Coordinates of C-alpha atoms in Angstrom, one line a residue:
Chain A
M270 CA 77.8 99.6 128.4
S271 CA 76.5 102.8 129.9
S272 CA 73.1 103.8 128.4
T273 CA 74.2 107.4 128.0
I274 CA 77.2 106.3 125.9
E275 CA 74.9 104.2 123.7
I276 CA 72.3 107.0 123.5
R277 CA 75.0 109.5 122.3
Q278 CA 76.2 107.0 119.7
Q279 CA 72.6 106.6 118.4
E280 CA 72.2 110.4 118.4
I281 CA 75.2 110.8 116.2
I282 CA 74.1 108.1 113.9
S283 CA 70.7 109.8 113.5
E284 CA 72.3 113.2 112.8
F285 CA 74.4 111.7 110.0
E286 CA 71.4 109.9 108.5
M287 CA 70.1 113.4 107.5
F288 CA 73.0 113.9 105.1
S289 CA 72.4 112.9 101.5
D290 CA 76.0 113.2 100.2
W291 CA 79.6 113.2 101.3
M292 CA 79.9 117.0 101.1
Q293 CA 77.2 117.6 103.7
K294 CA 78.7 115.0 105.9
Y295 CA 82.2 116.5 105.8
E296 CA 80.9 120.1 106.0
Y297 CA 79.3 119.0 109.3
I298 CA 82.5 117.4 110.5
I299 CA 84.4 120.5 109.6
E300 CA 81.8 122.6 111.5
L301 CA 82.2 120.3 114.6
G302 CA 86.0 120.7 114.3
K303 CA 85.6 124.5 114.4
E304 CA 83.2 124.4 117.3
L305 CA 85.3 122.0 119.5
P306 CA 86.5 124.1 122.5
L307 CA 90.2 124.5 122.2
I308 CA 92.4 122.6 124.5
A309 CA 94.4 125.1 126.7
T310 CA 97.6 126.0 125.0
A311 CA 99.4 125.0 128.2
L312 CA 98.1 121.4 127.7
K313 CA 99.3 121.1 124.1
T314 CA 102.5 119.5 125.4
D315 CA 104.4 116.6 123.9
E316 CA 103.2 114.5 126.9
L317 CA 99.6 114.8 125.7
L318 CA 100.4 114.5 122.0
I319 CA 99.3 111.4 120.1
K320 CA 101.4 111.7 117.0
G321 CA 100.0 110.3 113.8
C322 CA 102.1 110.4 110.6
Q323 CA 99.5 112.6 109.0
S324 CA 97.9 114.7 111.8
K325 CA 98.4 115.3 115.5
V326 CA 95.9 114.9 118.3
W327 CA 96.3 116.2 121.8
L328 CA 94.2 114.6 124.5
H329 CA 93.7 115.7 128.1
A330 CA 91.8 113.7 130.7
S331 CA 90.7 114.8 134.2
D332 CA 88.6 113.2 136.8
A333 CA 85.7 114.7 138.7
S334 CA 84.7 114.0 142.3
D335 CA 81.9 111.8 141.1
G336 CA 84.3 109.3 139.6
C337 CA 83.7 110.3 136.0
L338 CA 86.3 111.1 133.4
H339 CA 86.4 114.4 131.4
F340 CA 88.2 114.9 128.2
T341 CA 89.3 117.8 126.2
A342 CA 91.1 117.3 122.9
D343 CA 92.5 119.1 119.8
S344 CA 94.0 118.3 116.5
D345 CA 96.0 120.3 113.9
A346 CA 93.8 119.0 111.1
I347 CA 90.2 120.2 111.1
I348 CA 88.6 117.0 109.8
T349 CA 90.5 115.0 112.5
K350 CA 89.4 117.6 115.0
G351 CA 85.7 117.1 114.0
L352 CA 86.0 113.4 114.4
V353 CA 87.8 114.0 117.8
A354 CA 84.8 116.1 118.8
L355 CA 82.5 113.2 118.2
V356 CA 84.6 110.8 120.2
V357 CA 84.9 113.3 123.1
R358 CA 81.1 113.8 123.0
V359 CA 80.5 110.0 123.4
F360 CA 83.0 109.5 126.2
D361 CA 83.0 112.8 128.2
G362 CA 81.7 112.5 131.7
E363 CA 81.5 108.8 131.7
K364 CA 82.7 106.2 134.3
P365 CA 85.9 104.4 133.6
E366 CA 84.3 100.9 133.5
D367 CA 81.7 102.1 131.0
I368 CA 84.4 103.6 128.8
L369 CA 86.3 100.4 128.9
Q370 CA 83.3 98.3 127.8
T371 CA 82.3 100.6 124.9
D372 CA 82.3 99.4 121.4
L373 CA 82.6 102.5 119.4
H374 CA 80.3 101.4 116.6
F375 CA 79.1 104.8 115.5
V376 CA 82.2 105.6 113.5
K377 CA 81.5 102.7 111.1
A378 CA 77.8 103.3 111.1
I379 CA 78.2 106.9 109.8
G380 CA 80.6 105.7 107.1
L381 CA 83.8 107.2 108.5
H382 CA 85.5 104.0 109.4
E383 CA 88.4 104.8 107.0
H384 CA 89.6 107.5 109.4
L385 CA 90.1 104.9 112.1
S386 CA 92.3 102.7 110.0
P387 CA 95.9 102.5 111.5
T388 CA 97.2 103.1 107.9
R389 CA 95.5 106.5 107.9
S390 CA 97.7 107.4 110.8
N391 CA 95.9 110.6 111.7
G392 CA 96.1 110.1 115.4
L393 CA 92.4 109.2 115.9
A394 CA 92.9 105.5 116.5
G395 CA 95.7 106.3 118.9
M396 CA 93.4 108.8 120.7
I397 CA 90.7 106.2 121.3
Q398 CA 93.2 103.8 122.6
Q399 CA 94.6 106.5 124.9
I400 CA 91.1 107.3 126.2
K401 CA 90.8 103.6 127.2
N402 CA 94.2 103.7 128.7
Y403 CA 93.2 106.6 130.9
A404 CA 90.0 104.8 131.9
L405 CA 92.0 101.7 132.9
A406 CA 94.6 103.7 134.8
Y407 CA 91.9 105.6 136.7
Q408 CA 90.0 102.4 137.5
L409 CA 93.2 100.9 138.9
K410 CA 93.8 104.1 140.9
Q411 CA 90.3 103.9 142.4
K412 CA 90.8 100.3 143.5
Q413 CA 94.0 101.1 145.4
Chain B
M74 CA 118.9 101.4 67.1
D75 CA 118.4 103.6 70.0
I76 CA 117.6 101.4 73.0
H77 CA 115.4 104.1 74.5
S78 CA 113.0 104.5 71.7
I79 CA 111.3 102.5 69.0
A80 CA 108.4 104.7 69.5
E81 CA 105.4 105.2 67.3
P82 CA 103.7 108.6 67.3
F83 CA 102.4 109.4 70.8
D84 CA 98.8 108.4 71.3
L85 CA 97.6 109.2 74.8
Q86 CA 94.2 107.4 74.6
K87 CA 95.8 104.3 73.3
L88 CA 98.4 104.4 76.0
R89 CA 95.8 104.8 78.7
R90 CA 94.0 101.7 77.4
Q91 CA 97.2 99.8 78.1
I92 CA 97.0 100.8 81.8
P93 CA 93.9 99.0 83.2
L94 CA 93.8 101.1 86.4
M95 CA 93.3 104.3 84.4
S96 CA 89.7 103.4 83.7
S97 CA 88.8 102.7 87.4
H98 CA 86.8 104.7 89.9
A99 CA 87.4 105.9 93.4
N100 CA 84.6 107.0 95.9
G101 CA 82.1 107.1 93.0
H102 CA 84.3 109.3 90.7
P103 CA 86.6 108.5 87.8
L104 CA 90.0 108.0 89.4
V105 CA 92.4 110.8 89.0
Y106 CA 95.7 109.2 90.1
F107 CA 98.2 111.9 91.0
D108 CA 100.3 109.8 93.4
N109 CA 102.8 108.5 90.8
A110 CA 105.8 109.5 92.9
A111 CA 104.7 106.9 95.4
T112 CA 104.2 104.2 92.7
T113 CA 103.3 104.2 89.0
Q114 CA 100.4 102.2 87.6
K115 CA 101.1 99.1 85.6
P116 CA 100.8 98.4 81.9
L117 CA 99.0 95.3 80.6
E118 CA 102.3 94.0 79.2
L119 CA 103.7 93.7 82.8
L120 CA 100.6 92.0 84.1
E121 CA 100.7 89.5 81.3
S122 CA 104.4 88.8 81.8
L123 CA 103.8 88.1 85.6
N124 CA 100.9 85.8 84.7
N125 CA 102.9 84.1 82.0
Y126 CA 105.8 83.4 84.2
Y127 CA 103.7 81.7 86.9
Q128 CA 101.5 79.9 84.5
F129 CA 104.1 78.6 82.0
H130 CA 107.7 79.2 83.1
N131 CA 107.8 79.0 86.9
A132 CA 111.0 77.4 88.1
N133 CA 113.9 78.4 90.3
I134 CA 116.8 79.9 88.4
H135 CA 120.6 79.2 88.0
R136 CA 120.5 75.7 89.5
G137 CA 118.0 73.4 87.9
A138 CA 119.2 71.1 85.2
H139 CA 115.9 71.0 83.4
Y140 CA 113.9 72.7 80.7
L141 CA 111.8 75.1 82.8
A142 CA 114.7 76.2 85.0
N143 CA 116.8 77.0 81.9
L144 CA 114.0 78.9 80.4
A145 CA 113.4 81.0 83.6
T146 CA 117.1 81.6 84.0
E147 CA 117.4 82.8 80.4
Q148 CA 114.4 85.2 80.8
F149 CA 115.8 86.4 84.1
E150 CA 119.2 87.1 82.7
D151 CA 117.7 88.7 79.5
S152 CA 116.1 91.2 81.8
R153 CA 119.4 92.1 83.4
V154 CA 120.9 92.6 79.9
A155 CA 118.0 94.8 78.9
M156 CA 118.4 96.9 82.1
A157 CA 122.2 97.2 81.5
K158 CA 121.5 98.5 78.0
W159 CA 118.7 100.9 79.3
L160 CA 121.2 102.5 81.7
N161 CA 124.1 102.2 79.3
A162 CA 126.1 100.2 81.9
S163 CA 129.3 98.6 80.6
E164 CA 128.1 95.1 81.2
A165 CA 125.1 93.2 82.6
A166 CA 127.1 92.0 85.7
E167 CA 127.0 95.6 86.9
I168 CA 123.2 95.3 87.5
I169 CA 122.3 93.9 90.9
F170 CA 118.7 93.1 91.6
T171 CA 117.5 94.1 95.0
S172 CA 114.1 94.6 96.8
G173 CA 114.0 98.3 96.0
T174 CA 115.9 101.6 96.2
T175 CA 116.1 101.3 100.0
E176 CA 117.8 97.9 99.8
S177 CA 120.1 99.1 97.0
I178 CA 121.3 102.0 99.2
N179 CA 121.5 99.8 102.3
L180 CA 123.6 97.3 100.3
V181 CA 126.2 100.0 99.4
A182 CA 126.1 101.6 102.8
F183 CA 126.8 98.3 104.5
S184 CA 129.1 96.5 102.1
W185 CA 131.0 99.5 100.6
G186 CA 131.1 101.1 104.0
Q187 CA 132.7 98.0 105.6
Q188 CA 135.4 98.0 102.9
Y189 CA 136.1 101.8 102.6
L190 CA 135.0 103.7 105.7
K191 CA 137.2 104.5 108.7
P192 CA 137.2 106.9 111.6
G193 CA 137.6 110.5 110.5
D194 CA 136.2 109.9 107.0
E195 CA 133.2 111.9 105.7
I196 CA 130.0 111.0 103.9
V197 CA 128.3 113.9 102.1
L198 CA 124.5 113.9 101.8
S199 CA 122.0 116.7 100.9
T200 CA 119.2 118.4 102.8
T201 CA 116.6 117.2 100.3
E202 CA 117.4 113.5 100.7
H203 CA 114.7 110.8 101.3
H204 CA 115.1 109.2 104.7
S205 CA 116.2 106.0 103.0
N206 CA 119.3 107.9 101.7
I207 CA 120.0 109.3 105.2
V208 CA 119.4 106.5 107.7
P209 CA 121.6 103.8 106.1
W210 CA 124.5 106.3 106.0
Q211 CA 123.9 107.3 109.7
M212 CA 124.2 103.6 110.5
A213 CA 127.3 103.2 108.4
A214 CA 128.8 106.3 110.1
E215 CA 128.0 104.9 113.5
R216 CA 129.7 101.6 112.6
S217 CA 132.8 103.1 111.2
G218 CA 133.3 106.3 113.1
A219 CA 132.8 108.4 109.9
A220 CA 131.0 111.8 110.0
I221 CA 128.1 113.1 107.9
R222 CA 128.1 116.4 106.1
V223 CA 125.1 117.9 104.4
I224 CA 124.8 120.0 101.2
P225 CA 122.4 122.9 101.9
V226 CA 119.4 123.7 99.9
D227 CA 118.0 127.1 98.7
D228 CA 114.4 128.3 99.2
N229 CA 113.4 126.6 95.9
G230 CA 114.5 123.2 96.9
I231 CA 117.7 123.3 94.7
W232 CA 121.0 122.5 96.3
D233 CA 123.1 125.5 97.1
L234 CA 126.6 124.6 95.8
T235 CA 128.3 127.8 96.8
N236 CA 130.5 126.1 99.4
L237 CA 130.8 122.8 97.7
Q238 CA 134.6 123.0 97.8
T239 CA 134.6 123.1 101.6
L240 CA 132.0 120.3 101.8
I241 CA 133.6 117.8 99.5
T242 CA 137.2 117.5 100.5
A243 CA 140.0 115.0 100.7
K244 CA 138.2 113.6 103.8
T245 CA 135.1 112.8 101.7
K246 CA 134.8 109.1 100.9
M247 CA 131.2 109.0 99.7
V248 CA 128.8 111.4 98.2
A249 CA 125.3 109.9 98.3
V250 CA 122.6 112.2 96.8
Q251 CA 119.3 112.1 95.0
H252 CA 118.9 112.8 91.3
V253 CA 115.4 114.2 91.7
S254 CA 113.7 115.4 94.9
N255 CA 110.8 113.0 95.8
A256 CA 109.1 115.8 97.8
L257 CA 109.5 118.6 95.2
G258 CA 110.3 117.1 91.9
T259 CA 113.3 119.4 91.4
I260 CA 116.1 118.0 89.3
Q261 CA 119.3 118.5 91.2
P262 CA 122.6 119.6 89.7
I263 CA 124.2 116.2 90.2
E264 CA 126.7 116.6 87.4
Q265 CA 128.5 119.4 89.4
V266 CA 128.5 117.3 92.5
I267 CA 129.8 114.2 90.8
A268 CA 132.6 116.3 89.3
A269 CA 133.5 117.7 92.7
A270 CA 133.5 114.2 94.2
R271 CA 135.7 112.9 91.3
A272 CA 138.2 115.7 91.9
A273 CA 138.3 114.9 95.6
G274 CA 138.7 111.1 95.0
A275 CA 135.3 110.3 96.6
H276 CA 132.9 107.7 95.4
V277 CA 129.3 108.7 94.4
L278 CA 125.9 107.0 94.8
I279 CA 122.9 108.5 93.1
D280 CA 119.4 107.8 94.4
G281 CA 117.6 107.8 91.1
A282 CA 114.2 106.6 92.4
Q283 CA 112.3 109.7 91.1
A284 CA 114.4 110.1 88.0
I285 CA 114.3 106.7 86.3
G286 CA 110.7 106.8 85.2
H287 CA 110.9 110.4 83.8
F288 CA 114.0 110.8 81.6
R289 CA 117.0 109.1 80.1
V290 CA 119.6 108.0 82.6
D291 CA 123.1 107.1 81.3
V292 CA 125.3 105.9 84.1
Q293 CA 128.5 106.1 82.1
A294 CA 127.8 109.7 81.0
L295 CA 127.0 110.6 84.6
D296 CA 130.2 108.8 85.7
C297 CA 128.6 107.8 89.1
D298 CA 129.8 104.7 90.9
F299 CA 126.4 103.6 92.0
Y300 CA 122.9 104.3 90.8
A301 CA 119.9 103.0 92.8
F302 CA 116.2 102.9 92.0
S303 CA 112.9 100.9 92.3
A304 CA 111.1 99.0 89.5
H305 CA 107.7 100.1 90.7
K306 CA 108.4 103.8 90.0
M307 CA 109.0 102.9 86.3
Y308 CA 105.8 101.1 85.5
G309 CA 107.3 97.9 86.9
P310 CA 106.5 95.5 89.8
T311 CA 106.7 96.3 93.5
G312 CA 109.3 94.7 95.8
L313 CA 112.0 94.9 93.2
G314 CA 114.9 97.4 92.8
V315 CA 118.1 97.8 90.9
L316 CA 121.6 98.7 92.0
Y317 CA 124.0 99.7 89.3
G318 CA 127.6 99.6 90.4
K319 CA 130.9 99.9 88.7
R320 CA 132.6 96.4 88.5
S321 CA 135.8 97.6 90.1
L322 CA 134.0 98.6 93.2
L323 CA 131.5 95.8 93.3
D324 CA 134.4 93.3 93.0
A325 CA 136.2 94.9 95.9
M326 CA 133.1 95.0 98.2
P327 CA 132.3 92.1 100.5
P328 CA 128.9 90.3 100.2
Y329 CA 126.0 92.0 102.0
K330 CA 123.9 88.9 102.7
G331 CA 124.9 85.3 103.0
G332 CA 123.0 82.4 101.6
G333 CA 122.5 80.3 98.5
E334 CA 123.3 81.5 95.0
M335 CA 126.0 83.9 96.3
I336 CA 128.6 81.2 97.1
K337 CA 131.2 79.3 95.0
T338 CA 132.1 76.7 97.6
V339 CA 131.0 76.2 101.2
T340 CA 132.8 74.3 103.9
F341 CA 132.5 75.0 107.6
E342 CA 136.1 76.3 107.6
K343 CA 135.8 78.7 104.7
T344 CA 133.3 79.8 102.0
T345 CA 134.4 81.4 98.8
Y346 CA 132.0 83.7 97.0
N347 CA 130.4 83.7 93.7
E348 CA 131.2 86.1 90.8
L349 CA 129.2 89.3 90.1
P350 CA 126.3 89.8 90.0
H351 CA 125.4 86.7 92.0
K352 CA 127.7 87.6 94.9
F353 CA 125.1 90.2 95.9
E354 CA 121.9 88.2 95.2
A355 CA 121.7 85.6 98.0
G356 CA 118.6 83.4 98.1
T357 CA 115.9 83.0 95.5
P358 CA 115.2 86.4 94.0
D359 CA 111.9 87.9 92.7
I360 CA 112.1 85.9 89.5
A361 CA 108.7 86.9 88.3
G362 CA 109.3 90.5 89.1
V363 CA 112.7 90.7 87.3
I364 CA 111.2 89.0 84.2
A365 CA 108.2 91.3 84.3
L366 CA 110.5 94.4 84.6
H367 CA 111.7 93.5 81.1
A368 CA 108.1 94.1 80.0
S369 CA 108.0 97.4 81.7
L370 CA 111.2 98.4 79.9
N371 CA 109.6 97.3 76.6
F372 CA 106.6 99.5 77.5
M373 CA 108.9 102.5 78.1
Q374 CA 111.0 101.8 75.0
Q375 CA 107.9 101.5 72.8
T376 CA 106.6 104.8 74.2
G377 CA 110.1 106.3 73.9
I378 CA 111.9 107.9 76.8
E379 CA 112.0 111.2 75.0
A380 CA 108.3 111.1 74.3
I381 CA 107.7 110.4 78.0
S382 CA 109.8 113.4 79.0
T383 CA 108.1 115.6 76.4
Q384 CA 104.5 114.5 77.4
E385 CA 105.3 115.0 81.1
E386 CA 106.7 118.5 80.3
V387 CA 103.3 119.4 78.9
L388 CA 101.6 118.2 82.1
R389 CA 104.3 119.9 84.2
K390 CA 103.6 123.3 82.7
K391 CA 99.8 123.0 82.8
M392 CA 99.8 121.8 86.4
Q393 CA 102.2 124.5 87.5
T394 CA 100.2 127.2 85.9
T395 CA 97.0 125.7 87.4
L396 CA 98.4 125.6 90.9
Q397 CA 99.8 129.1 90.6
S398 CA 96.3 130.4 89.6
I399 CA 94.6 129.0 92.7
D400 CA 94.3 131.6 95.4
G401 CA 96.3 130.8 98.5
V402 CA 98.4 128.0 97.1
E403 CA 102.0 128.1 98.2
L404 CA 104.1 125.9 95.9
F405 CA 107.5 124.5 96.9
G406 CA 110.2 123.7 94.4
D407 CA 108.4 126.1 92.0
V408 CA 111.1 126.0 89.2
D409 CA 111.0 124.9 85.6
N410 CA 113.7 122.2 85.8
K411 CA 111.6 119.5 87.4
V412 CA 109.6 116.4 86.9
P413 CA 105.8 116.7 87.4
I414 CA 105.8 116.4 91.2
F415 CA 104.1 119.3 93.0
S416 CA 104.3 120.0 96.7
F417 CA 102.1 122.7 98.1
V418 CA 100.2 124.1 101.1
L419 CA 97.1 126.3 101.2
D420 CA 97.1 129.2 103.7
G421 CA 96.7 127.7 107.1
I422 CA 94.9 124.5 106.0
H423 CA 96.3 121.2 107.1
P424 CA 97.4 118.9 104.2
Y425 CA 95.4 116.0 105.7
D426 CA 92.2 118.0 105.3
I427 CA 92.9 118.7 101.6
G428 CA 94.0 115.1 101.0
T429 CA 90.8 113.7 102.6
L430 CA 88.5 116.0 100.6
L431 CA 90.3 115.4 97.3
D432 CA 90.1 111.6 98.0
K433 CA 86.3 111.9 98.4
Q434 CA 86.2 113.4 94.9
G435 CA 88.3 110.6 93.4
V436 CA 91.6 112.4 93.3
A437 CA 94.6 110.5 94.8
V438 CA 97.4 112.6 96.2
R439 CA 99.8 112.1 99.1
T440 CA 100.0 114.3 102.2
G441 CA 102.5 114.5 105.0
H442 CA 106.3 114.9 105.1
H443 CA 107.0 112.4 102.3
C444 CA 109.9 110.9 104.3
T445 CA 112.0 114.1 103.9
E446 CA 111.8 115.7 107.4
P447 CA 115.1 117.5 107.2
L448 CA 113.9 119.3 104.0
W449 CA 110.7 120.5 105.6
S450 CA 112.4 121.7 108.8
R451 CA 114.7 123.7 106.5
L452 CA 111.7 125.1 104.5
K453 CA 109.8 125.6 107.8
V454 CA 106.7 123.6 106.8
P455 CA 105.6 120.5 108.7
G456 CA 104.2 118.8 105.6
T457 CA 102.5 119.4 102.2
V458 CA 100.1 118.0 99.7
R459 CA 102.0 116.3 97.0
A460 CA 100.4 115.7 93.6
S461 CA 102.7 113.7 91.3
L462 CA 101.8 113.1 87.6
A463 CA 103.1 110.6 85.1
L464 CA 103.0 109.9 81.4
Y465 CA 99.5 108.6 81.2
N466 CA 97.8 111.5 83.1
T467 CA 95.8 114.0 81.0
E468 CA 95.2 117.8 80.9
Q469 CA 91.5 117.1 81.6
E470 CA 92.6 115.3 84.8
I471 CA 94.4 118.5 85.8
D472 CA 91.2 120.4 85.4
L473 CA 89.3 117.8 87.5
F474 CA 92.0 118.1 90.1
A475 CA 91.7 121.9 90.1
N476 CA 87.9 121.8 90.5
A477 CA 88.2 119.3 93.3
L478 CA 90.8 121.4 95.0
R479 CA 88.6 124.5 94.7
K480 CA 85.7 122.6 96.2
A481 CA 87.8 121.4 99.1
L482 CA 88.9 125.0 99.7
T483 CA 85.4 126.3 99.7
M484 CA 84.5 123.7 102.3
L485 CA 87.5 124.3 104.5
R486 CA 87.7 128.1 104.5

């Protein structure tokens, strides 16, 4: 696992340790959701849509010349969007092989594991899977 | 004696003590369970009945020549008789046990459809239908070459019957519509639709999933051909449903599933089928569930169906006024003639966000499209928050809900 990915996960865990109750935690997530740079409207296509039953997530991936992947993402629900922002923060600018090896343990550590449950169907679990799919596809492309 | 009511004076606190889940907690708060349209909570009587069956009476029914099998069969059939009385069906054989409303509708769409539908025929549905009263008919239409027509809905979620004469015609073979909207709670004018279907010589199926737990349903007074619902929305067990059907139609329909129980004789050349209701109940049924459903009926009978309706009307009024008083709430199906189901959105806020923050405060609601996508595309909303109340909810819980909703709004705005 890349050390930066792990450092970022630890950073998020420490940030959340400061909150004493659920309200502060969710207020912070909502804030993150509001701050997340919007995905370009042109990119909010069905092709980039990860459709949950509850909320939608759009994910766009691009690769830089240094072989790293960059992500922008959006959601129609602000809480999902805040969680999306955290996931993007962990994976953005990382190498495909590091992304593929990552165990995204911070979500459970900050007590938001329920949002990753497939039964929640908010698009978040699908988004993480999609990030890994992009990483795998990019890795295969590099090898060719 | 009135089958629907041997009620004592209504005592809400006593009633709540009969529902163990009413005293539980969620996310550190006393649970406010406002997701009753999804499933109702269960009375102790039901739980005891389930336990009793497995502990003392467990046996397969209708075949064993022994004490336990006879006892289980008797209790199973007693439940069918009780259900027939509850619905005022002509006879117990008109009650078919299924796995739920969805299977009841699929049974009719498949079996009735096979017998009665041909190319050029029409099936009439409505815009407010649950997907489970749409998709089985689309499948039946595909198999038979029949077409589907749709009763439109007004802005309040009530059917617009202005052009009913042109919708239900001599071509119509089936009108399959809901009694109460699962998404909005609105009680639909099914009497008018049934009359129009009768006049056109069409058959009628009513999806009663959201009606059966709330008010008296009399299938003979309604004069519908089929009435479908789930046990778990009337304080009963999950995985069990009922299909009421008129004998003349059920007799004419071919079996829907093949297997044990539903046959008279089997040879590899030809099988003859059993009588009603067994013809439609292939395989070992949910014996424990059917017997326990009798306990749920007793619970409703002791409370009294009129007392249930009256109590829920008190909750309906208070909840409606409460929601109307919260700034920014847009309520759908905002009419008086409804069961206590409330669908709403709050200016520009995603229902998932509201649902998540209510959940953190112990309030259980549902968010999303509630399996009625055609309705929401007509009302131009992708989804809503749905709060649905039942008999055992309290006015204090409505206040807790309102406070939780206000807090969620403060956080999200």
